[in-house]
Short mmCIF file of C-alpha atoms and ligand atoms in Angstrom, two decimals:
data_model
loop_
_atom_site.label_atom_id
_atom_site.label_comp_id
_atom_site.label_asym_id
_atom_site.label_seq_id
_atom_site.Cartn_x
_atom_site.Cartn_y
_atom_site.Cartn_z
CA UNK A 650 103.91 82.42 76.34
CA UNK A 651 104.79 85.68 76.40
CA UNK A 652 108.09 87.61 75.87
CA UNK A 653 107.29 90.01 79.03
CA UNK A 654 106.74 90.07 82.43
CA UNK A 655 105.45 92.57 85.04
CA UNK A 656 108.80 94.68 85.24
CA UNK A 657 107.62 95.50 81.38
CA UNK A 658 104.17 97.39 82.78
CA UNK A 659 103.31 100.28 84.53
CA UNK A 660 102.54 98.01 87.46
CA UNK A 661 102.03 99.55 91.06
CA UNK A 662 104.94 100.14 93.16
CA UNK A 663 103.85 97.78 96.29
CA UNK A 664 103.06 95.02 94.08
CA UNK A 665 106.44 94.60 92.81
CA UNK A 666 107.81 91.62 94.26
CA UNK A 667 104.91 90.33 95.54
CA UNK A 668 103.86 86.95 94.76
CA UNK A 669 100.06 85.73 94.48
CA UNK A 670 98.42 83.98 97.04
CA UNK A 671 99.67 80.21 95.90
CA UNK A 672 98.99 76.76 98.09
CA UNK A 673 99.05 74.12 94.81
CA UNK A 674 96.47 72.79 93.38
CA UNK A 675 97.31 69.86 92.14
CA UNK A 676 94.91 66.61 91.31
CA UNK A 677 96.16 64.22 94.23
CA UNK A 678 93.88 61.52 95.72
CA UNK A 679 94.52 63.11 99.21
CA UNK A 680 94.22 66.78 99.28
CA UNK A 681 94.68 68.13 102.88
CA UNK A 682 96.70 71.23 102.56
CA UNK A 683 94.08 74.56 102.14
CA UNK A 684 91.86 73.76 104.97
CA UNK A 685 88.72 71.93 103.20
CA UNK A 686 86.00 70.41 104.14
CA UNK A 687 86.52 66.51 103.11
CA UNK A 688 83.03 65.89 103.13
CA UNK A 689 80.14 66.69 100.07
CA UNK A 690 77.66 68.46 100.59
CA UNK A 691 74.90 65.51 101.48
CA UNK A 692 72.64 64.55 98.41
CA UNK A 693 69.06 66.14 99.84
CA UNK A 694 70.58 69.23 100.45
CA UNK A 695 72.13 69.82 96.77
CA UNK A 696 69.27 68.79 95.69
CA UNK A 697 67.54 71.71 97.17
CA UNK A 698 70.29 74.52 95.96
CA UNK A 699 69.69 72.89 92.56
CA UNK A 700 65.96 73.44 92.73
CA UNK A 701 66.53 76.95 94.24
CA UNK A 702 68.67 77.51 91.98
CA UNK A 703 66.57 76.83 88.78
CA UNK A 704 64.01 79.24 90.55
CA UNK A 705 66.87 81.59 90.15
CA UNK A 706 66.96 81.33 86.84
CA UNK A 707 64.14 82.01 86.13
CA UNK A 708 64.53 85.96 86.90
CA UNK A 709 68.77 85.86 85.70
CA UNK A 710 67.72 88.63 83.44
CA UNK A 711 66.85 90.55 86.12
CA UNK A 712 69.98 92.38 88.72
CA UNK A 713 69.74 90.33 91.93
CA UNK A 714 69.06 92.14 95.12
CA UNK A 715 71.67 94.34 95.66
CA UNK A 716 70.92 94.02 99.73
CA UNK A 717 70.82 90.57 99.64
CA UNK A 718 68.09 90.81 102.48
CA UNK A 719 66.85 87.87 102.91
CA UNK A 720 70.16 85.64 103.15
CA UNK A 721 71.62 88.50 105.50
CA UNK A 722 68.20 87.56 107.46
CA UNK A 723 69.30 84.31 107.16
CA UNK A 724 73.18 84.44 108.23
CA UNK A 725 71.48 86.74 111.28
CA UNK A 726 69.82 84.06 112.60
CA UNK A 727 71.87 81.04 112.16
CA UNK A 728 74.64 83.48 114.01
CA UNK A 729 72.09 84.36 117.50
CA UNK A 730 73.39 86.36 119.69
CA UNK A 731 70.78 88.87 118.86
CA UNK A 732 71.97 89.68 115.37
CA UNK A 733 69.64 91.40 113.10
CA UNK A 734 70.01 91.69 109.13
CA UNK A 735 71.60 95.43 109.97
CA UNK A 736 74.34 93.83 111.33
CA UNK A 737 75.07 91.45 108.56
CA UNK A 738 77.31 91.56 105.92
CA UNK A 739 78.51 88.84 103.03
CA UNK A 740 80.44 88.74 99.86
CA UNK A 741 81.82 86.25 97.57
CA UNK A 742 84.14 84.41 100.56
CA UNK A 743 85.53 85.57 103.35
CA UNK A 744 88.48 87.08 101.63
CA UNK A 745 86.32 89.56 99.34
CA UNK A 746 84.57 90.48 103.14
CA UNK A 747 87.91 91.18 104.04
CA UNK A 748 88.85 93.18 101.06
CA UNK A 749 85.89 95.54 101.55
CA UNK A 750 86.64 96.46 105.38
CA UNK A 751 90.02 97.00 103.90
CA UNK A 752 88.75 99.59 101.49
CA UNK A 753 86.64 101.33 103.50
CA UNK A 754 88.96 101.94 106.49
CA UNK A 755 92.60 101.26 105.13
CA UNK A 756 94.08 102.62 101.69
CA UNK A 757 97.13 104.59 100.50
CA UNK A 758 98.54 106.04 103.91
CA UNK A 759 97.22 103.86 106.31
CA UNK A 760 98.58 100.29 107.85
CA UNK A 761 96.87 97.27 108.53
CA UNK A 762 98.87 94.67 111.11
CA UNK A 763 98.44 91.25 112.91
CA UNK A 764 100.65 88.93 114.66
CA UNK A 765 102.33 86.61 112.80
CA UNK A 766 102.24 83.90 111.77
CA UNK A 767 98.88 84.27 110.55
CA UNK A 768 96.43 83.86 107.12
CA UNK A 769 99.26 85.07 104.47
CA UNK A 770 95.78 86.55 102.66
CA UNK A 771 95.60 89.46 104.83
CA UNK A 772 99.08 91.17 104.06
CA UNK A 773 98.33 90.56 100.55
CA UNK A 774 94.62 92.25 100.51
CA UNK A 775 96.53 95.49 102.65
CA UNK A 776 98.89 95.49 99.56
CA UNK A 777 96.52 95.53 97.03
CA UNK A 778 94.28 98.74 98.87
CA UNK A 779 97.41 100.41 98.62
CA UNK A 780 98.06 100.46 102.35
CA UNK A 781 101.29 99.58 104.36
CA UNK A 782 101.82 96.02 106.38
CA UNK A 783 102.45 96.19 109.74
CA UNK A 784 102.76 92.41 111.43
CA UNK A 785 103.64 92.07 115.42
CA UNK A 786 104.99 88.85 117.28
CA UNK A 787 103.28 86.08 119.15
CA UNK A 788 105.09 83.79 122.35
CA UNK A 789 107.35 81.34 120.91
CA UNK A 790 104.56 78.62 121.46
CA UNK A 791 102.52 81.26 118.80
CA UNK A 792 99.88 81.96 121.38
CA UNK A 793 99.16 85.69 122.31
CA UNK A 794 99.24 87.57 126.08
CA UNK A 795 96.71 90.37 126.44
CA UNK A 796 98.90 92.90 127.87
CA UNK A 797 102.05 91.94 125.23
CA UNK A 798 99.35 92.16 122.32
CA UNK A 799 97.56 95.18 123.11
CA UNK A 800 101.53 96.45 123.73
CA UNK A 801 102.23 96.18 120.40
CA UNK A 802 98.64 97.06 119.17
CA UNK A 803 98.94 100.37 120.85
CA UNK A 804 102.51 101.10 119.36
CA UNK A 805 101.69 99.86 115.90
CA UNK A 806 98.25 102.38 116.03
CA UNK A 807 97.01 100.66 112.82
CA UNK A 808 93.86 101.61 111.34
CA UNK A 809 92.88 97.73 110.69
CA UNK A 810 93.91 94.96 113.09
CA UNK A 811 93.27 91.27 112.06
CA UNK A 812 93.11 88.36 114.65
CA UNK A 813 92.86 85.02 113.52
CA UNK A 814 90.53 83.52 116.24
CA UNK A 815 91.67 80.20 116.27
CA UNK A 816 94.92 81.29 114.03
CA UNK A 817 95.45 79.79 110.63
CA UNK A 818 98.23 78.21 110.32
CA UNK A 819 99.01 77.53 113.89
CA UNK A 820 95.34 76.79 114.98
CA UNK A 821 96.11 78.55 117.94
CA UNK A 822 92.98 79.74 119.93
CA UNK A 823 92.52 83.51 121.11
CA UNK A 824 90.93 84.24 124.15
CA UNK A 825 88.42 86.80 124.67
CA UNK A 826 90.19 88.69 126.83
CA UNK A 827 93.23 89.22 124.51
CA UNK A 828 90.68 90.63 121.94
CA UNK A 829 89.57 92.91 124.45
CA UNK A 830 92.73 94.47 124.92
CA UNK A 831 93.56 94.56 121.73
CA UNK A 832 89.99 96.21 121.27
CA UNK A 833 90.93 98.36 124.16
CA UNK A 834 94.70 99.40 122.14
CA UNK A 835 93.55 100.49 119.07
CA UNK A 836 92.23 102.88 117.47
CA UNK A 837 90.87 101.50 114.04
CA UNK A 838 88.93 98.50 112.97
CA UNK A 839 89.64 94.97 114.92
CA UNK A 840 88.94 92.06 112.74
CA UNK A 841 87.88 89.02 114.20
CA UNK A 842 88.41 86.47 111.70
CA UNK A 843 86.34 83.27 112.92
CA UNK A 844 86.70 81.07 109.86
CA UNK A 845 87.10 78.30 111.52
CA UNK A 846 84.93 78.81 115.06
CA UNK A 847 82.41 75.59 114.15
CA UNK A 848 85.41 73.17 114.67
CA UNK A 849 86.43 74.96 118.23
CA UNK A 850 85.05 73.75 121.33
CA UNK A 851 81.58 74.31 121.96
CA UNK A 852 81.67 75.68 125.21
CA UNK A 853 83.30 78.81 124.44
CA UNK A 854 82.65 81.80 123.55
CA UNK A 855 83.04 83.85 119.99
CA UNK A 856 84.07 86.89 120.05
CA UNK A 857 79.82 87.55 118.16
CA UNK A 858 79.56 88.15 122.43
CA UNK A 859 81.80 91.46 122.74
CA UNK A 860 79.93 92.93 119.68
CA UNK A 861 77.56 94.87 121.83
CA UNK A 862 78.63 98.72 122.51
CA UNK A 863 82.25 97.99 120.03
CA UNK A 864 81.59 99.77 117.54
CA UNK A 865 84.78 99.42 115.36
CA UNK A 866 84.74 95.17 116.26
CA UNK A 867 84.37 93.39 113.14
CA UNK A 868 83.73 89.27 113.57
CA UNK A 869 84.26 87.26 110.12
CA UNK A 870 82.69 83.81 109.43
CA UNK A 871 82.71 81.86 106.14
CA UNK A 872 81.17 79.04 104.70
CA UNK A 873 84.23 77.26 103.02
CA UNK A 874 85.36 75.26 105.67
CA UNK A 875 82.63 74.15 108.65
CA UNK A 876 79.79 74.25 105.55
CA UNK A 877 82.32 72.39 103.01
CA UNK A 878 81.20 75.01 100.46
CA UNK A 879 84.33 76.67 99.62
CA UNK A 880 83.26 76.59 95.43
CA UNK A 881 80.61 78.51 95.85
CA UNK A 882 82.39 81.67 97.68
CA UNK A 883 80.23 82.52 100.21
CA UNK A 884 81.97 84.33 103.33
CA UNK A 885 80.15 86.76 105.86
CA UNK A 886 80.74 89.31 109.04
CA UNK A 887 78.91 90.83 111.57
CA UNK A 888 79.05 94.28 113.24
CA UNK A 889 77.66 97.54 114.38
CA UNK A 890 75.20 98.81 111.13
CA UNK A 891 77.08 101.82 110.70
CA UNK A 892 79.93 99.68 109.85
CA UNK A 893 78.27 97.99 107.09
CA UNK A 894 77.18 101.04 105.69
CA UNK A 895 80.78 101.80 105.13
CA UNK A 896 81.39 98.57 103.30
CA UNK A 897 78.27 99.54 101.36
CA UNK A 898 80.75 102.79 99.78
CA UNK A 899 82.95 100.31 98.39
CA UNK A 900 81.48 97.23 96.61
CA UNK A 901 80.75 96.33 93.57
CA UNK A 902 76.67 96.97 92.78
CA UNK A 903 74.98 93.39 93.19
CA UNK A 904 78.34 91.96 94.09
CA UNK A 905 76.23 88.59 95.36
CA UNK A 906 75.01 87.01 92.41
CA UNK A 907 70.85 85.35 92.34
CA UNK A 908 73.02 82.30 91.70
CA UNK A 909 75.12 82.79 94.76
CA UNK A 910 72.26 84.25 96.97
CA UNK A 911 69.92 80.64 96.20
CA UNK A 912 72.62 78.49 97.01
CA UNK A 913 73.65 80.26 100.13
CA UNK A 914 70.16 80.58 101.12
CA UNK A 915 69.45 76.47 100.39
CA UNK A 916 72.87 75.77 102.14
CA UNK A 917 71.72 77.81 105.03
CA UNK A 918 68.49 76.34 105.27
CA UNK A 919 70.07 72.95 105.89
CA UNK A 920 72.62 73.90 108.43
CA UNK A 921 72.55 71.53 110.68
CA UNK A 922 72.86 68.64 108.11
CA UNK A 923 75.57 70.81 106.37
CA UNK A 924 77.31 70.98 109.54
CA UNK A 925 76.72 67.46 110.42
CA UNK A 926 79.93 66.64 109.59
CA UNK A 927 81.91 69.15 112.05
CA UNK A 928 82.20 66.69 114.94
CA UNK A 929 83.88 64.09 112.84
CA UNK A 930 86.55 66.21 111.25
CA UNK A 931 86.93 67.23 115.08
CA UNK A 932 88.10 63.54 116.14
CA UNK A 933 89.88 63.15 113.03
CA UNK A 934 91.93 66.23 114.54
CA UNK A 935 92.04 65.14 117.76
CA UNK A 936 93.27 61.46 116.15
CA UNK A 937 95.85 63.20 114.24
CA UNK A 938 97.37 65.32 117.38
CA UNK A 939 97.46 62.14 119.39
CA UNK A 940 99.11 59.65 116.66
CA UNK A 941 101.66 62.68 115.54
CA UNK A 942 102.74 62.96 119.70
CA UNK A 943 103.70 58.84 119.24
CA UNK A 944 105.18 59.48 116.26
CA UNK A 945 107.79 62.08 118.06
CA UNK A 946 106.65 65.20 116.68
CA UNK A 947 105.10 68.78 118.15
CA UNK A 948 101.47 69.24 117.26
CA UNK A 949 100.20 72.59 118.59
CA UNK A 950 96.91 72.71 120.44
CA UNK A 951 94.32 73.13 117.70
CA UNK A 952 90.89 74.63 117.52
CA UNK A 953 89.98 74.09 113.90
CA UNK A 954 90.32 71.60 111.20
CA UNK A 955 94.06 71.34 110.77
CA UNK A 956 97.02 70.97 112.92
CA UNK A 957 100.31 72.45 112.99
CA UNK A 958 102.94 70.11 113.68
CA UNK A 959 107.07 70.57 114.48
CA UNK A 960 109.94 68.30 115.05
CA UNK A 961 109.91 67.75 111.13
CA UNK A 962 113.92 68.06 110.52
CA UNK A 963 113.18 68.52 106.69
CA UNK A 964 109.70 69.77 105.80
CA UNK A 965 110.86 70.50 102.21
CA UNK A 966 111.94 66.18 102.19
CA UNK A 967 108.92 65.49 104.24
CA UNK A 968 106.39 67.27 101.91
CA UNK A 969 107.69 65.78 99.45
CA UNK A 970 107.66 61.86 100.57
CA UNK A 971 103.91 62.34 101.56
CA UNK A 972 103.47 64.15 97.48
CA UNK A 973 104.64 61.03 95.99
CA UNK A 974 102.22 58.91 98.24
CA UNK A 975 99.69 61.20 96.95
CA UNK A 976 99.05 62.94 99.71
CA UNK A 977 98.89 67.09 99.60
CA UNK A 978 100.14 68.60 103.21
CA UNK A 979 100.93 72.70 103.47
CA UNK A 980 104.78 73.85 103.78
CA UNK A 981 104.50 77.40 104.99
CA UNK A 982 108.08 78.34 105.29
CA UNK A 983 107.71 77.83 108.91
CA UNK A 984 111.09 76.10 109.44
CA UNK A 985 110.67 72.64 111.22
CA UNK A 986 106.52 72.68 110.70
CA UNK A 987 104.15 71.27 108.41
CA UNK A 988 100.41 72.07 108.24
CA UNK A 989 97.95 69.12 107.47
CA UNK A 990 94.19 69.26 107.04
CA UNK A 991 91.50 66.95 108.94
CA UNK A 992 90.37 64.92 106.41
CA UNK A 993 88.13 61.47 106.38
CA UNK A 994 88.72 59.34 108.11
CA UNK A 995 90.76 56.84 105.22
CA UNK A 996 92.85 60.45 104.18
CA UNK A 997 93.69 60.94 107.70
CA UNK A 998 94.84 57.33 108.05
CA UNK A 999 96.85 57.54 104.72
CA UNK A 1000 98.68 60.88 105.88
CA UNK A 1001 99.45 59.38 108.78
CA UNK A 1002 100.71 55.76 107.53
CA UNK A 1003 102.62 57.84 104.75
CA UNK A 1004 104.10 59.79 107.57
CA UNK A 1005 104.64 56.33 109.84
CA UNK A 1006 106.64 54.85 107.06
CA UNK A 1007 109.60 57.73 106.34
CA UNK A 1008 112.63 57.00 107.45
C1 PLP B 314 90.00 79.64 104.61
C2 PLP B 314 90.10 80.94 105.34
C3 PLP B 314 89.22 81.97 105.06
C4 PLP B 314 88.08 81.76 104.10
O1 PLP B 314 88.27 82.27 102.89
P1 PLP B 314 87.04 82.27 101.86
O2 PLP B 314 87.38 83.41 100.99
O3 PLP B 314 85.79 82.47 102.64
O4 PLP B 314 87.08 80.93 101.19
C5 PLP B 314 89.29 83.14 105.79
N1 PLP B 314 90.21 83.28 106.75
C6 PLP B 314 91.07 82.30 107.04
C7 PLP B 314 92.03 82.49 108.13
C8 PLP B 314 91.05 81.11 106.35
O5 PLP B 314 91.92 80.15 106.64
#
């Protein structure tokens, strides 16, 4: 232990106070409270990472390439939509993605905003560029009105905007036409963050279709939740080139490890059995929406993996009951809500006999 803390250094001004980013990780036979895929990755397909891996290897003592080409090729085409490798950009998850369109267009002086509540991540990666938080308001049911958001876009005049498309933690969706407005409103970079698109309905479209002629659109993907690969940090984005040659100012030479690159690559090559597992998290979500509407609760409409729920009088007591049944839910402060991940189909059924059985 140590006899100081952070008020003892010379630490930066606007990260006193600030707490790191913190769900619990904690060993519990149920763990359905940061958004996971339940599901391993099926046994033929790690056995090809491992293999490409080992190939790897082979060339470790060599610097990997720093363009990571061919896995940009590779994120290009399982995206469509016309995407070539110039459009393509990845790091080491979403969140380091995230970080680097933050250093290239925010920093000391500038503001980054969104409309909370939204991924708690992106205030704290505006922090730590040195720029100023900026967060706007959603409709009391959390979902978003094109005029109203490109309102407060225009009046915030943020040089980074992020949009949770469907919102984490509300799983709200975010129709195109709201992103064009906000697109329309601002003046700096729009994120679109689509971690969680694969679990939204198939019919619609992602906001990869408005990328033509927007040059400061930005559309996030990662492969910790649809791929259940969230260990081995892989997150992506695609936009106009010229905005990946600004992220190119700012990361770290051969940021992508070989190691990183194989696996990505193998996982990639085996997308639609990596994937295969989408649909059934999907009616585990759907299953969890309809038994939590019996069970006198809220759920709000959800377009990912998770569902929001209120009507929970003490989520503090609640959280708790379902810990000592050893299941793991998400408080986020959001009074009367709880957040709870899709899991298998025996999690789901323990959350929601746990949840059956309180009082
Ligand atoms: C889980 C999540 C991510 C993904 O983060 P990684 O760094 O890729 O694991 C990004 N955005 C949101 C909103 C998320 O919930």
């Amino acid at each position: 232990m140590s006899e100081f803390t952070l008020d003892d250094l010379p630490l930066r001004d606007e990260l006193r106070g600030q707490a790191p980013y913190g769900a619990p990780q904690v060993p519990l036979p149920v763990a359905l409270n940061v958004n996971e895929n339940a599901h391993p990755v099926p046994a033929e397909v790690s056995a090809d990472i491992v293999a490409r891996i080992a190939r790897a290897l082979e060339s470790v003592n060599r610097y990997p390439d720093r363009e990571f080409s061919e896995l940009r090729d590779a994120f290009a085409g399982y995206l469509g939509h016309g995407l070539t490798r110039d459009n393509i950009w990845a790091g080491n998850g979403s969140n380091e993605v995230l970080q680097h369109v933050l250093q290239a267009f925010a920093g000391p002086g500038r503001t980054a905003f969104t409309f909370d509540p939204s991924y708690s991540m992106y205030s704290l990666l505006t922090l730590g560029t040195g720029a100023t938080w900026v967060s706007g308001t959603r409709n009391a049911d959390y979902t978003l009105d094109a005029a109203d958001a490109a309102a407060q876009v225009a009046e915030a005049a943020s040089d980074v905007v992020f949009l949770c498309s469907p919102n984490n933690p509300t799983g709200t969706p975010v129709s195109l036409d709201v992103i064009e407005a906000v697109y329309e409103a601002s003046r700096g970079i729009v994120i679109i963050d689509e971690a969680y698109w694969e679990f939204a309905p198939k019919d619609q479209p992602s906001a990869l279709t408005l990328l033509p002629g927007r040059p400061r659109l930005v559309v996030s993907r990662t492969m910790s939740k649809a791929f259940a690969f969230a260990g081995a940090r892989v997150g992506y984005l695609a936009a106009d080139p010229a905005v990946i040659d600004a992220l190119r100012l700012v990361r770290l030479p051969y940021h992508l490890s070989a190691l990183t690159q194989a696996a990505a690559l193998g996982a990639l090559a085996h997308a639609p059995a990596m994937l295969a597992m989408v649909d059934d998290i999907v009616v585990q979500r759907d299953r969890i929406t309809a038994r939590l509407i019996e069970l006198g609760y809220t759920p709000l409409p959800s377009w990912s993996n998770f569902v929001m729920f209120g009507g929970v009088d003490d989520p503090a007591a609640v959280w708790q009951h379902l810990y000592d049944r050893g299941i793991l839910v998400r408080d986020l402060g959001i009074p009367g809500h709880l957040r709870v991940t899709a899991g298998t189909t025996e999690e789901t059924t323990a959350f929601l006999d746990a949840l059956a059985s309180l009082d």
